JSON list of C-alpha atoms in Angstrom, two decimals:
[
{"chain": "A", "resi": 1, "resn": "MET", "atom": "CA", "xyz": [-58.36, 79.63, 168.05]},
{"chain": "A", "resi": 2, "resn": "SER", "atom": "CA", "xyz": [-55.00, 78.29, 168.64]},
{"chain": "A", "resi": 3, "resn": "ASP", "atom": "CA", "xyz": [-53.10, 76.43, 165.60]},
{"chain": "A", "resi": 4, "resn": "GLU", "atom": "CA", "xyz": [-53.80, 73.04, 167.70]},
{"chain": "A", "resi": 5, "resn": "THR", "atom": "CA", "xyz": [-57.59, 73.18, 167.16]},
{"chain": "A", "resi": 6, "resn": "LEU", "atom": "CA", "xyz": [-57.57, 74.44, 163.39]},
{"chain": "A", "resi": 7, "resn": "PRO", "atom": "CA", "xyz": [-59.62, 71.97, 161.60]},
{"chain": "A", "resi": 8, "resn": "THR", "atom": "CA", "xyz": [-56.96, 70.01, 159.06]},
{"chain": "A", "resi": 9, "resn": "GLN", "atom": "CA", "xyz": [-57.24, 70.43, 155.26]},
{"chain": "A", "resi": 10, "resn": "PRO", "atom": "CA", "xyz": [-57.86, 67.10, 153.50]},
{"chain": "A", "resi": 11, "resn": "ALA", "atom": "CA", "xyz": [-55.35, 65.86, 151.22]},
{"chain": "A", "resi": 12, "resn": "ALA", "atom": "CA", "xyz": [-56.27, 65.58, 147.69]},
{"chain": "A", "resi": 13, "resn": "ALA", "atom": "CA", "xyz": [-57.76, 62.48, 146.81]},
{"chain": "A", "resi": 14, "resn": "ARG", "atom": "CA", "xyz": [-56.75, 60.30, 143.59]},
{"chain": "A", "resi": 15, "resn": "PRO", "atom": "CA", "xyz": [-59.70, 59.31, 141.79]},
{"chain": "A", "resi": 16, "resn": "PRO", "atom": "CA", "xyz": [-60.55, 55.49, 142.35]},
{"chain": "A", "resi": 17, "resn": "ALA", "atom": "CA", "xyz": [-59.46, 53.19, 139.86]},
{"chain": "A", "resi": 18, "resn": "LEU", "atom": "CA", "xyz": [-61.43, 51.41, 137.18]},
{"chain": "A", "resi": 19, "resn": "ARG", "atom": "CA", "xyz": [-61.50, 48.01, 136.65]},
{"chain": "A", "resi": 20, "resn": "PRO", "atom": "CA", "xyz": [-62.09, 46.41, 133.25]},
{"chain": "A", "resi": 21, "resn": "THR", "atom": "CA", "xyz": [-65.13, 44.39, 132.74]},
{"chain": "A", "resi": 22, "resn": "ARG", "atom": "CA", "xyz": [-65.36, 40.67, 130.99]},
{"chain": "A", "resi": 23, "resn": "ASP", "atom": "CA", "xyz": [-66.33, 42.21, 127.76]},
{"chain": "A", "resi": 24, "resn": "PRO", "atom": "CA", "xyz": [-64.02, 44.71, 125.68]},
{"chain": "A", "resi": 25, "resn": "GLN", "atom": "CA", "xyz": [-64.84, 48.27, 126.40]},
{"chain": "A", "resi": 26, "resn": "LEU", "atom": "CA", "xyz": [-64.08, 51.05, 124.32]},
{"chain": "A", "resi": 27, "resn": "VAL", "atom": "CA", "xyz": [-62.49, 53.69, 126.69]},
{"chain": "A", "resi": 28, "resn": "LEU", "atom": "CA", "xyz": [-62.23, 57.55, 126.11]},
{"chain": "A", "resi": 29, "resn": "LEU", "atom": "CA", "xyz": [-59.80, 59.78, 127.59]},
{"chain": "A", "resi": 30, "resn": "ARG", "atom": "CA", "xyz": [-59.94, 63.46, 127.31]},
{"chain": "A", "resi": 31, "resn": "HIS", "atom": "CA", "xyz": [-56.58, 65.37, 127.11]},
{"chain": "A", "resi": 32, "resn": "GLY", "atom": "CA", "xyz": [-55.45, 66.98, 130.44]},
{"chain": "A", "resi": 33, "resn": "GLU", "atom": "CA", "xyz": [-55.94, 71.01, 130.99]},
{"chain": "A", "resi": 34, "resn": "THR", "atom": "CA", "xyz": [-54.07, 73.77, 128.80]},
{"chain": "A", "resi": 35, "resn": "GLU", "atom": "CA", "xyz": [-54.44, 77.46, 128.58]},
{"chain": "A", "resi": 36, "resn": "TRP", "atom": "CA", "xyz": [-56.91, 77.60, 126.53]},
{"chain": "A", "resi": 37, "resn": "SER", "atom": "CA", "xyz": [-59.44, 75.08, 128.43]},
{"chain": "A", "resi": 38, "resn": "ALA", "atom": "CA", "xyz": [-59.10, 76.78, 131.71]},
{"chain": "A", "resi": 39, "resn": "SER", "atom": "CA", "xyz": [-59.92, 80.03, 130.17]},
{"chain": "A", "resi": 40, "resn": "GLY", "atom": "CA", "xyz": [-62.71, 78.44, 127.99]},
{"chain": "A", "resi": 41, "resn": "GLN", "atom": "CA", "xyz": [-61.61, 79.20, 124.62]},
{"chain": "A", "resi": 42, "resn": "HIS", "atom": "CA", "xyz": [-62.49, 77.06, 121.80]},
{"chain": "A", "resi": 43, "resn": "THR", "atom": "CA", "xyz": [-59.27, 75.19, 120.58]},
{"chain": "A", "resi": 44, "resn": "GLY", "atom": "CA", "xyz": [-59.12, 73.01, 117.46]},
{"chain": "A", "resi": 45, "resn": "ARG", "atom": "CA", "xyz": [-56.24, 72.68, 115.42]},
{"chain": "A", "resi": 46, "resn": "THR", "atom": "CA", "xyz": [-54.23, 75.50, 117.44]},
{"chain": "A", "resi": 47, "resn": "ASP", "atom": "CA", "xyz": [-51.69, 73.26, 118.90]},
{"chain": "A", "resi": 48, "resn": "LEU", "atom": "CA", "xyz": [-50.95, 74.19, 122.73]},
{"chain": "A", "resi": 49, "resn": "PRO", "atom": "CA", "xyz": [-49.33, 72.06, 125.48]},
{"chain": "A", "resi": 50, "resn": "LEU", "atom": "CA", "xyz": [-50.34, 70.88, 128.83]},
{"chain": "A", "resi": 51, "resn": "THR", "atom": "CA", "xyz": [-50.38, 72.92, 131.79]},
{"chain": "A", "resi": 52, "resn": "ALA", "atom": "CA", "xyz": [-48.66, 71.88, 134.44]},
{"chain": "A", "resi": 53, "resn": "ALA", "atom": "CA", "xyz": [-51.87, 71.01, 136.28]},
{"chain": "A", "resi": 54, "resn": "GLY", "atom": "CA", "xyz": [-52.93, 69.27, 132.83]},
{"chain": "A", "resi": 55, "resn": "GLU", "atom": "CA", "xyz": [-49.93, 67.05, 133.20]},
{"chain": "A", "resi": 56, "resn": "ALA", "atom": "CA", "xyz": [-50.84, 66.15, 137.06]},
{"chain": "A", "resi": 57, "resn": "GLN", "atom": "CA", "xyz": [-54.12, 64.90, 135.32]},
{"chain": "A", "resi": 58, "resn": "ALA", "atom": "CA", "xyz": [-52.77, 63.06, 132.52]},
{"chain": "A", "resi": 59, "resn": "ARG", "atom": "CA", "xyz": [-50.64, 61.12, 135.30]},
{"chain": "A", "resi": 60, "resn": "SER", "atom": "CA", "xyz": [-53.96, 60.66, 137.31]},
{"chain": "A", "resi": 61, "resn": "ALA", "atom": "CA", "xyz": [-55.40, 59.33, 134.61]},
{"chain": "A", "resi": 62, "resn": "GLY", "atom": "CA", "xyz": [-52.91, 57.39, 133.91]},
{"chain": "A", "resi": 63, "resn": "ALA", "atom": "CA", "xyz": [-53.33, 55.42, 137.55]},
{"chain": "A", "resi": 64, "resn": "THR", "atom": "CA", "xyz": [-56.99, 55.73, 137.03]},
{"chain": "A", "resi": 65, "resn": "LEU", "atom": "CA", "xyz": [-56.63, 53.39, 134.20]},
{"chain": "A", "resi": 66, "resn": "ALA", "atom": "CA", "xyz": [-53.70, 51.10, 134.77]},
{"chain": "A", "resi": 67, "resn": "ALA", "atom": "CA", "xyz": [-55.54, 48.23, 135.61]},
{"chain": "A", "resi": 68, "resn": "TYR", "atom": "CA", "xyz": [-56.32, 47.93, 131.80]},
{"chain": "A", "resi": 69, "resn": "ASP", "atom": "CA", "xyz": [-54.51, 45.94, 129.44]},
{"chain": "A", "resi": 70, "resn": "PHE", "atom": "CA", "xyz": [-55.50, 47.79, 126.36]},
{"chain": "A", "resi": 71, "resn": "ALA", "atom": "CA", "xyz": [-55.24, 45.83, 122.77]},
{"chain": "A", "resi": 72, "resn": "ALA", "atom": "CA", "xyz": [-54.84, 49.08, 121.23]},
{"chain": "A", "resi": 73, "resn": "VAL", "atom": "CA", "xyz": [-54.43, 52.81, 122.53]},
{"chain": "A", "resi": 74, "resn": "PHE", "atom": "CA", "xyz": [-55.01, 55.30, 119.66]},
{"chain": "A", "resi": 75, "resn": "THR", "atom": "CA", "xyz": [-54.22, 59.33, 119.99]},
{"chain": "A", "resi": 76, "resn": "SER", "atom": "CA", "xyz": [-55.18, 62.64, 118.45]},
{"chain": "A", "resi": 77, "resn": "PRO", "atom": "CA", "xyz": [-52.42, 63.96, 116.40]},
{"chain": "A", "resi": 78, "resn": "ARG", "atom": "CA", "xyz": [-51.90, 67.24, 118.66]},
{"chain": "A", "resi": 79, "resn": "THR", "atom": "CA", "xyz": [-49.63, 67.83, 121.45]},
{"chain": "A", "resi": 80, "resn": "ARG", "atom": "CA", "xyz": [-51.99, 67.91, 124.00]},
{"chain": "A", "resi": 81, "resn": "ALA", "atom": "CA", "xyz": [-53.66, 64.73, 123.50]},
{"chain": "A", "resi": 82, "resn": "ARG", "atom": "CA", "xyz": [-50.24, 62.92, 122.45]},
{"chain": "A", "resi": 83, "resn": "ARG", "atom": "CA", "xyz": [-48.41, 64.00, 125.81]},
{"chain": "A", "resi": 84, "resn": "THR", "atom": "CA", "xyz": [-51.73, 62.79, 127.85]},
{"chain": "A", "resi": 85, "resn": "ALA", "atom": "CA", "xyz": [-51.44, 59.38, 125.95]},
{"chain": "A", "resi": 86, "resn": "GLU", "atom": "CA", "xyz": [-47.75, 59.64, 127.08]},
{"chain": "A", "resi": 87, "resn": "LEU", "atom": "CA", "xyz": [-48.21, 60.76, 130.72]},
{"chain": "A", "resi": 88, "resn": "ALA", "atom": "CA", "xyz": [-50.91, 58.51, 130.97]},
{"chain": "A", "resi": 89, "resn": "GLY", "atom": "CA", "xyz": [-48.56, 55.28, 130.20]},
{"chain": "A", "resi": 90, "resn": "HIS", "atom": "CA", "xyz": [-48.97, 54.92, 126.37]},
{"chain": "A", "resi": 91, "resn": "PRO", "atom": "CA", "xyz": [-45.93, 56.53, 125.12]},
{"chain": "A", "resi": 92, "resn": "GLY", "atom": "CA", "xyz": [-46.44, 54.10, 121.41]},
{"chain": "A", "resi": 93, "resn": "ALA", "atom": "CA", "xyz": [-50.17, 55.43, 121.17]},
{"chain": "A", "resi": 94, "resn": "VAL", "atom": "CA", "xyz": [-50.81, 55.49, 117.38]},
{"chain": "A", "resi": 95, "resn": "VAL", "atom": "CA", "xyz": [-51.82, 58.79, 115.74]},
{"chain": "A", "resi": 96, "resn": "ASP", "atom": "CA", "xyz": [-54.73, 58.75, 114.41]},
{"chain": "A", "resi": 97, "resn": "GLU", "atom": "CA", "xyz": [-56.07, 61.86, 112.36]},
{"chain": "A", "resi": 98, "resn": "ASP", "atom": "CA", "xyz": [-59.40, 61.62, 112.34]},
{"chain": "A", "resi": 99, "resn": "LEU", "atom": "CA", "xyz": [-59.14, 61.78, 116.47]},
{"chain": "A", "resi": 100, "resn": "ALA", "atom": "CA", "xyz": [-58.18, 65.49, 115.85]},
{"chain": "A", "resi": 101, "resn": "GLU", "atom": "CA", "xyz": [-60.21, 67.96, 117.61]},
{"chain": "A", "resi": 102, "resn": "TRP", "atom": "CA", "xyz": [-63.54, 69.47, 115.43]},
{"chain": "A", "resi": 103, "resn": "ASP", "atom": "CA", "xyz": [-61.82, 72.20, 113.12]},
{"chain": "A", "resi": 104, "resn": "TYR", "atom": "CA", "xyz": [-63.42, 75.45, 114.82]},
{"chain": "A", "resi": 105, "resn": "GLY", "atom": "CA", "xyz": [-62.11, 77.54, 111.97]},
{"chain": "A", "resi": 106, "resn": "PRO", "atom": "CA", "xyz": [-63.28, 81.47, 112.93]},
{"chain": "A", "resi": 107, "resn": "VAL", "atom": "CA", "xyz": [-64.48, 80.04, 116.30]},
{"chain": "A", "resi": 108, "resn": "ASP", "atom": "CA", "xyz": [-61.12, 78.43, 116.74]},
{"chain": "A", "resi": 109, "resn": "GLY", "atom": "CA", "xyz": [-59.02, 81.11, 119.85]},
{"chain": "A", "resi": 110, "resn": "ARG", "atom": "CA", "xyz": [-62.55, 82.18, 120.86]},
{"chain": "A", "resi": 111, "resn": "THR", "atom": "CA", "xyz": [-64.94, 81.62, 124.01]},
{"chain": "A", "resi": 112, "resn": "SER", "atom": "CA", "xyz": [-68.53, 81.00, 123.46]},
{"chain": "A", "resi": 113, "resn": "ARG", "atom": "CA", "xyz": [-69.25, 84.23, 124.93]},
{"chain": "A", "resi": 114, "resn": "ASP", "atom": "CA", "xyz": [-66.98, 85.96, 122.61]},
{"chain": "A", "resi": 115, "resn": "VAL", "atom": "CA", "xyz": [-68.89, 84.72, 119.98]},
{"chain": "A", "resi": 116, "resn": "SER", "atom": "CA", "xyz": [-72.47, 85.69, 121.39]},
{"chain": "A", "resi": 117, "resn": "GLU", "atom": "CA", "xyz": [-71.32, 89.41, 121.46]},
{"chain": "A", "resi": 118, "resn": "ILE", "atom": "CA", "xyz": [-70.42, 89.10, 117.65]},
{"chain": "A", "resi": 119, "resn": "LEU", "atom": "CA", "xyz": [-74.01, 87.51, 117.12]},
{"chain": "A", "resi": 120, "resn": "GLY", "atom": "CA", "xyz": [-76.07, 89.46, 119.45]},
{"chain": "A", "resi": 121, "resn": "ARG", "atom": "CA", "xyz": [-77.53, 86.32, 120.48]},
{"chain": "A", "resi": 122, "resn": "ASP", "atom": "CA", "xyz": [-76.75, 82.97, 122.73]},
{"chain": "A", "resi": 123, "resn": "PHE", "atom": "CA", "xyz": [-74.03, 81.05, 120.48]},
{"chain": "A", "resi": 124, "resn": "GLN", "atom": "CA", "xyz": [-74.77, 77.27, 120.92]},
{"chain": "A", "resi": 125, "resn": "ILE", "atom": "CA", "xyz": [-71.82, 75.37, 118.62]},
{"chain": "A", "resi": 126, "resn": "PHE", "atom": "CA", "xyz": [-74.04, 72.10, 118.43]},
{"chain": "A", "resi": 127, "resn": "ASP", "atom": "CA", "xyz": [-76.81, 73.95, 116.86]},
{"chain": "A", "resi": 128, "resn": "ASP", "atom": "CA", "xyz": [-74.75, 76.85, 115.23]},
{"chain": "A", "resi": 129, "resn": "GLY", "atom": "CA", "xyz": [-71.89, 75.32, 113.90]},
{"chain": "A", "resi": 130, "resn": "VAL", "atom": "CA", "xyz": [-68.63, 77.25, 113.62]},
{"chain": "A", "resi": 131, "resn": "ARG", "atom": "CA", "xyz": [-69.51, 78.57, 110.14]},
{"chain": "A", "resi": 132, "resn": "VAL", "atom": "CA", "xyz": [-71.77, 81.52, 111.80]},
{"chain": "A", "resi": 133, "resn": "LEU", "atom": "CA", "xyz": [-68.76, 83.79, 111.37]},
{"chain": "A", "resi": 134, "resn": "PRO", "atom": "CA", "xyz": [-67.05, 84.28, 108.13]},
{"chain": "A", "resi": 135, "resn": "PRO", "atom": "CA", "xyz": [-63.51, 83.08, 107.63]},
{"chain": "A", "resi": 136, "resn": "SER", "atom": "CA", "xyz": [-60.73, 84.90, 110.03]},
{"chain": "A", "resi": 137, "resn": "ALA", "atom": "CA", "xyz": [-56.82, 84.80, 109.37]},
{"chain": "A", "resi": 138, "resn": "GLU", "atom": "CA", "xyz": [-56.65, 85.54, 113.15]},
{"chain": "A", "resi": 139, "resn": "HIS", "atom": "CA", "xyz": [-58.81, 82.83, 114.11]},
{"chain": "A", "resi": 140, "resn": "GLY", "atom": "CA", "xyz": [-58.44, 79.33, 112.62]},
{"chain": "A", "resi": 141, "resn": "ASP", "atom": "CA", "xyz": [-56.17, 80.82, 109.39]},
{"chain": "A", "resi": 142, "resn": "GLY", "atom": "CA", "xyz": [-58.77, 81.99, 107.15]},
{"chain": "A", "resi": 143, "resn": "ARG", "atom": "CA", "xyz": [-60.64, 78.17, 107.10]},
{"chain": "A", "resi": 144, "resn": "PRO", "atom": "CA", "xyz": [-64.44, 78.24, 107.26]},
{"chain": "A", "resi": 145, "resn": "GLY", "atom": "CA", "xyz": [-64.07, 75.18, 109.80]},
{"chain": "A", "resi": 146, "resn": "GLU", "atom": "CA", "xyz": [-65.88, 71.71, 109.99]},
{"chain": "A", "resi": 147, "resn": "THR", "atom": "CA", "xyz": [-69.44, 71.21, 110.12]},
{"chain": "A", "resi": 148, "resn": "LEU", "atom": "CA", "xyz": [-70.88, 68.90, 112.69]},
{"chain": "A", "resi": 149, "resn": "ASP", "atom": "CA", "xyz": [-71.73, 66.38, 110.42]},
{"chain": "A", "resi": 150, "resn": "GLN", "atom": "CA", "xyz": [-68.12, 66.30, 109.14]},
{"chain": "A", "resi": 151, "resn": "VAL", "atom": "CA", "xyz": [-66.58, 65.60, 112.77]},
{"chain": "A", "resi": 152, "resn": "ALA", "atom": "CA", "xyz": [-69.16, 62.75, 112.96]},
{"chain": "A", "resi": 153, "resn": "VAL", "atom": "CA", "xyz": [-68.33, 61.62, 110.05]},
{"chain": "A", "resi": 154, "resn": "ARG", "atom": "CA", "xyz": [-64.55, 61.08, 111.51]},
{"chain": "A", "resi": 155, "resn": "ALA", "atom": "CA", "xyz": [-65.74, 59.84, 114.78]},
{"chain": "A", "resi": 156, "resn": "ALA", "atom": "CA", "xyz": [-67.77, 56.83, 112.81]},
{"chain": "A", "resi": 157, "resn": "ARG", "atom": "CA", "xyz": [-64.08, 55.92, 111.26]},
{"chain": "A", "resi": 158, "resn": "VAL", "atom": "CA", "xyz": [-62.62, 55.69, 114.41]},
{"chain": "A", "resi": 159, "resn": "ILE", "atom": "CA", "xyz": [-65.47, 53.59, 115.58]},
{"chain": "A", "resi": 160, "resn": "ALA", "atom": "CA", "xyz": [-65.19, 51.38, 112.55]},
{"chain": "A", "resi": 161, "resn": "ARG", "atom": "CA", "xyz": [-61.53, 50.86, 113.46]},
{"chain": "A", "resi": 162, "resn": "ALA", "atom": "CA", "xyz": [-61.88, 50.65, 117.39]},
{"chain": "A", "resi": 163, "resn": "GLU", "atom": "CA", "xyz": [-64.57, 47.76, 116.77]},
{"chain": "A", "resi": 164, "resn": "LEU", "atom": "CA", "xyz": [-62.08, 45.37, 114.85]},
{"chain": "A", "resi": 165, "resn": "VAL", "atom": "CA", "xyz": [-59.82, 45.08, 117.82]},
{"chain": "A", "resi": 166, "resn": "LEU", "atom": "CA", "xyz": [-63.25, 45.26, 120.29]},
{"chain": "A", "resi": 167, "resn": "GLY", "atom": "CA", "xyz": [-64.17, 41.77, 118.44]},
{"chain": "A", "resi": 168, "resn": "GLY", "atom": "CA", "xyz": [-66.77, 42.63, 115.96]},
{"chain": "A", "resi": 169, "resn": "SER", "atom": "CA", "xyz": [-67.50, 45.49, 113.29]},
{"chain": "A", "resi": 170, "resn": "GLY", "atom": "CA", "xyz": [-71.02, 46.17, 114.66]},
{"chain": "A", "resi": 171, "resn": "PRO", "atom": "CA", "xyz": [-73.39, 46.87, 117.83]},
{"chain": "A", "resi": 172, "resn": "GLY", "atom": "CA", "xyz": [-73.51, 43.75, 120.09]},
{"chain": "A", "resi": 173, "resn": "SER", "atom": "CA", "xyz": [-70.38, 42.26, 118.13]},
{"chain": "A", "resi": 174, "resn": "GLY", "atom": "CA", "xyz": [-68.16, 43.13, 121.21]},
{"chain": "A", "resi": 175, "resn": "ALA", "atom": "CA", "xyz": [-67.79, 39.52, 121.83]},
{"chain": "A", "resi": 176, "resn": "GLU", "atom": "CA", "xyz": [-65.00, 37.26, 124.13]},
{"chain": "A", "resi": 177, "resn": "GLY", "atom": "CA", "xyz": [-61.63, 37.51, 122.22]},
{"chain": "A", "resi": 178, "resn": "GLY", "atom": "CA", "xyz": [-61.87, 40.82, 121.78]},
{"chain": "A", "resi": 179, "resn": "GLY", "atom": "CA", "xyz": [-59.92, 43.25, 122.98]},
{"chain": "A", "resi": 180, "resn": "ASP", "atom": "CA", "xyz": [-60.57, 47.05, 125.12]},
{"chain": "A", "resi": 181, "resn": "VAL", "atom": "CA", "xyz": [-59.07, 49.91, 123.01]},
{"chain": "A", "resi": 182, "resn": "LEU", "atom": "CA", "xyz": [-58.49, 53.54, 124.41]},
{"chain": "A", "resi": 183, "resn": "LEU", "atom": "CA", "xyz": [-59.13, 56.77, 122.61]},
{"chain": "A", "resi": 184, "resn": "VAL", "atom": "CA", "xyz": [-56.75, 59.64, 123.56]},
{"chain": "A", "resi": 185, "resn": "ALA", "atom": "CA", "xyz": [-58.54, 62.83, 122.45]},
{"chain": "A", "resi": 186, "resn": "HIS", "atom": "CA", "xyz": [-60.52, 66.12, 123.28]},
{"chain": "A", "resi": 187, "resn": "GLY", "atom": "CA", "xyz": [-63.94, 67.30, 124.49]},
{"chain": "A", "resi": 188, "resn": "HIS", "atom": "CA", "xyz": [-66.02, 68.10, 121.30]},
{"chain": "A", "resi": 189, "resn": "LEU", "atom": "CA", "xyz": [-64.74, 65.27, 119.22]},
{"chain": "A", "resi": 190, "resn": "LEU", "atom": "CA", "xyz": [-65.07, 62.65, 122.16]},
{"chain": "A", "resi": 191, "resn": "ARG", "atom": "CA", "xyz": [-68.88, 63.87, 122.72]},
{"chain": "A", "resi": 192, "resn": "VAL", "atom": "CA", "xyz": [-69.84, 63.83, 119.15]},
{"chain": "A", "resi": 193, "resn": "LEU", "atom": "CA", "xyz": [-67.90, 60.25, 118.82]},
{"chain": "A", "resi": 194, "resn": "ALA", "atom": "CA", "xyz": [-70.35, 59.16, 121.83]},
{"chain": "A", "resi": 195, "resn": "THR", "atom": "CA", "xyz": [-73.74, 60.34, 119.86]},
{"chain": "A", "resi": 196, "resn": "VAL", "atom": "CA", "xyz": [-71.89, 58.20, 117.00]},
{"chain": "A", "resi": 197, "resn": "TRP", "atom": "CA", "xyz": [-71.57, 55.21, 119.26]},
{"chain": "A", "resi": 198, "resn": "LEU", "atom": "CA", "xyz": [-75.32, 55.38, 120.31]},
{"chain": "A", "resi": 199, "resn": "GLY", "atom": "CA", "xyz": [-76.97, 56.05, 116.81]},
{"chain": "A", "resi": 200, "resn": "VAL", "atom": "CA", "xyz": [-78.64, 59.71, 117.60]},
{"chain": "A", "resi": 201, "resn": "ASP", "atom": "CA", "xyz": [-78.11, 62.93, 116.89]},
{"chain": "A", "resi": 202, "resn": "PRO", "atom": "CA", "xyz": [-74.77, 64.28, 116.81]},
{"chain": "A", "resi": 203, "resn": "ARG", "atom": "CA", "xyz": [-76.34, 67.52, 118.34]},
{"chain": "A", "resi": 204, "resn": "LEU", "atom": "CA", "xyz": [-77.21, 65.65, 121.74]},
{"chain": "A", "resi": 205, "resn": "GLY", "atom": "CA", "xyz": [-73.43, 65.65, 122.61]},
{"chain": "A", "resi": 206, "resn": "ALA", "atom": "CA", "xyz": [-74.15, 69.20, 123.66]},
{"chain": "A", "resi": 207, "resn": "ARG", "atom": "CA", "xyz": [-75.82, 67.40, 126.46]},
{"chain": "A", "resi": 208, "resn": "PHE", "atom": "CA", "xyz": [-72.63, 65.04, 127.16]},
{"chain": "A", "resi": 209, "resn": "GLU", "atom": "CA", "xyz": [-70.57, 67.18, 129.67]},
{"chain": "A", "resi": 210, "resn": "LEU", "atom": "CA", "xyz": [-66.34, 66.18, 129.60]},
{"chain": "A", "resi": 211, "resn": "GLY", "atom": "CA", "xyz": [-63.86, 67.55, 132.08]},
{"chain": "A", "resi": 212, "resn": "THR", "atom": "CA", "xyz": [-59.97, 67.48, 131.32]},
{"chain": "A", "resi": 213, "resn": "ALA", "atom": "CA", "xyz": [-58.79, 64.29, 131.92]},
{"chain": "A", "resi": 214, "resn": "ALA", "atom": "CA", "xyz": [-62.07, 62.63, 132.01]},
{"chain": "A", "resi": 215, "resn": "VAL", "atom": "CA", "xyz": [-62.46, 58.99, 131.68]},
{"chain": "A", "resi": 216, "resn": "CYS", "atom": "CA", "xyz": [-65.61, 57.44, 129.44]},
{"chain": "A", "resi": 217, "resn": "LEU", "atom": "CA", "xyz": [-66.28, 53.63, 129.45]},
{"chain": "A", "resi": 218, "resn": "LEU", "atom": "CA", "xyz": [-68.35, 52.84, 126.13]},
{"chain": "A", "resi": 219, "resn": "GLY", "atom": "CA", "xyz": [-69.47, 48.99, 125.97]},
{"chain": "A", "resi": 220, "resn": "TYR", "atom": "CA", "xyz": [-72.26, 46.72, 124.56]},
{"chain": "A", "resi": 221, "resn": "GLY", "atom": "CA", "xyz": [-75.59, 45.75, 126.47]},
{"chain": "A", "resi": 222, "resn": "HIS", "atom": "CA", "xyz": [-78.31, 43.58, 124.97]},
{"chain": "A", "resi": 223, "resn": "SER", "atom": "CA", "xyz": [-77.11, 43.85, 121.58]},
{"chain": "A", "resi": 224, "resn": "LEU", "atom": "CA", "xyz": [-76.76, 47.47, 121.64]},
{"chain": "A", "resi": 225, "resn": "ARG", "atom": "CA", "xyz": [-74.06, 49.95, 122.01]},
{"chain": "A", "resi": 226, "resn": "THR", "atom": "CA", "xyz": [-73.97, 51.79, 125.68]},
{"chain": "A", "resi": 227, "resn": "ILE", "atom": "CA", "xyz": [-72.72, 54.04, 127.79]},
{"chain": "A", "resi": 228, "resn": "GLU", "atom": "CA", "xyz": [-71.04, 52.57, 130.60]},
{"chain": "A", "resi": 229, "resn": "GLY", "atom": "CA", "xyz": [-69.57, 55.17, 132.50]},
{"chain": "A", "resi": 230, "resn": "TRP", "atom": "CA", "xyz": [-69.17, 58.67, 131.50]},
{"chain": "A", "resi": 231, "resn": "ASN", "atom": "CA", "xyz": [-67.26, 62.06, 132.55]},
{"chain": "A", "resi": 232, "resn": "LEU", "atom": "CA", "xyz": [-65.35, 59.60, 135.60]},
{"chain": "A", "resi": 233, "resn": "ALA", "atom": "CA", "xyz": [-62.71, 61.01, 137.76]},
{"chain": "A", "resi": 234, "resn": "ALA", "atom": "CA", "xyz": [-62.82, 64.19, 135.67]},
{"chain": "A", "resi": 235, "resn": "GLN", "atom": "CA", "xyz": [-60.26, 66.83, 137.38]}
]
């Protein structure tokens, strides 16, 4: 086959831009790729930068959300989230400590396979938590880590603050006059936050896959908090 007849490779397609809805939405953005997100290592308080690919993902996420005029933007204090917010077009995002990733304690820096080998069985973080391992100076600086319920309590505080901007303080309260809110944070924290938004068991967060630089849309419908889009434009 000559060069002239070789099939051409399509250029990488940019995710389509999302359009705001009439009613306010709570928009979630997971940070872009880091070395540990690529390798599957749990990254809680460990403060890693974005990779070059992660920075590109953050810019792409910004293009995906370019049509939104957010009334408020909040970010996790971790570098990977703050940098994602900046590259997505929100350098003035307000740091919210409650948006920090789950403190994994002794699981920090380990993959699920690592923990499974130590336990001698399959490890499921949403069921097992992170305190299945003893505190370790090498992983989590000797901290025991947070329970799932503690993460859910933080997520509930974030939602309460966000709803003041969305236009109310409870399910179905996203009335006209409120504004869209963007939260830039982490995979597990945002999955837990989605369960709190819906009022369901936080362990169901295990069922919500969330890729790097993915966007999710939470809203209101028929007097209920709803999920209007999940894992959109994931990289």
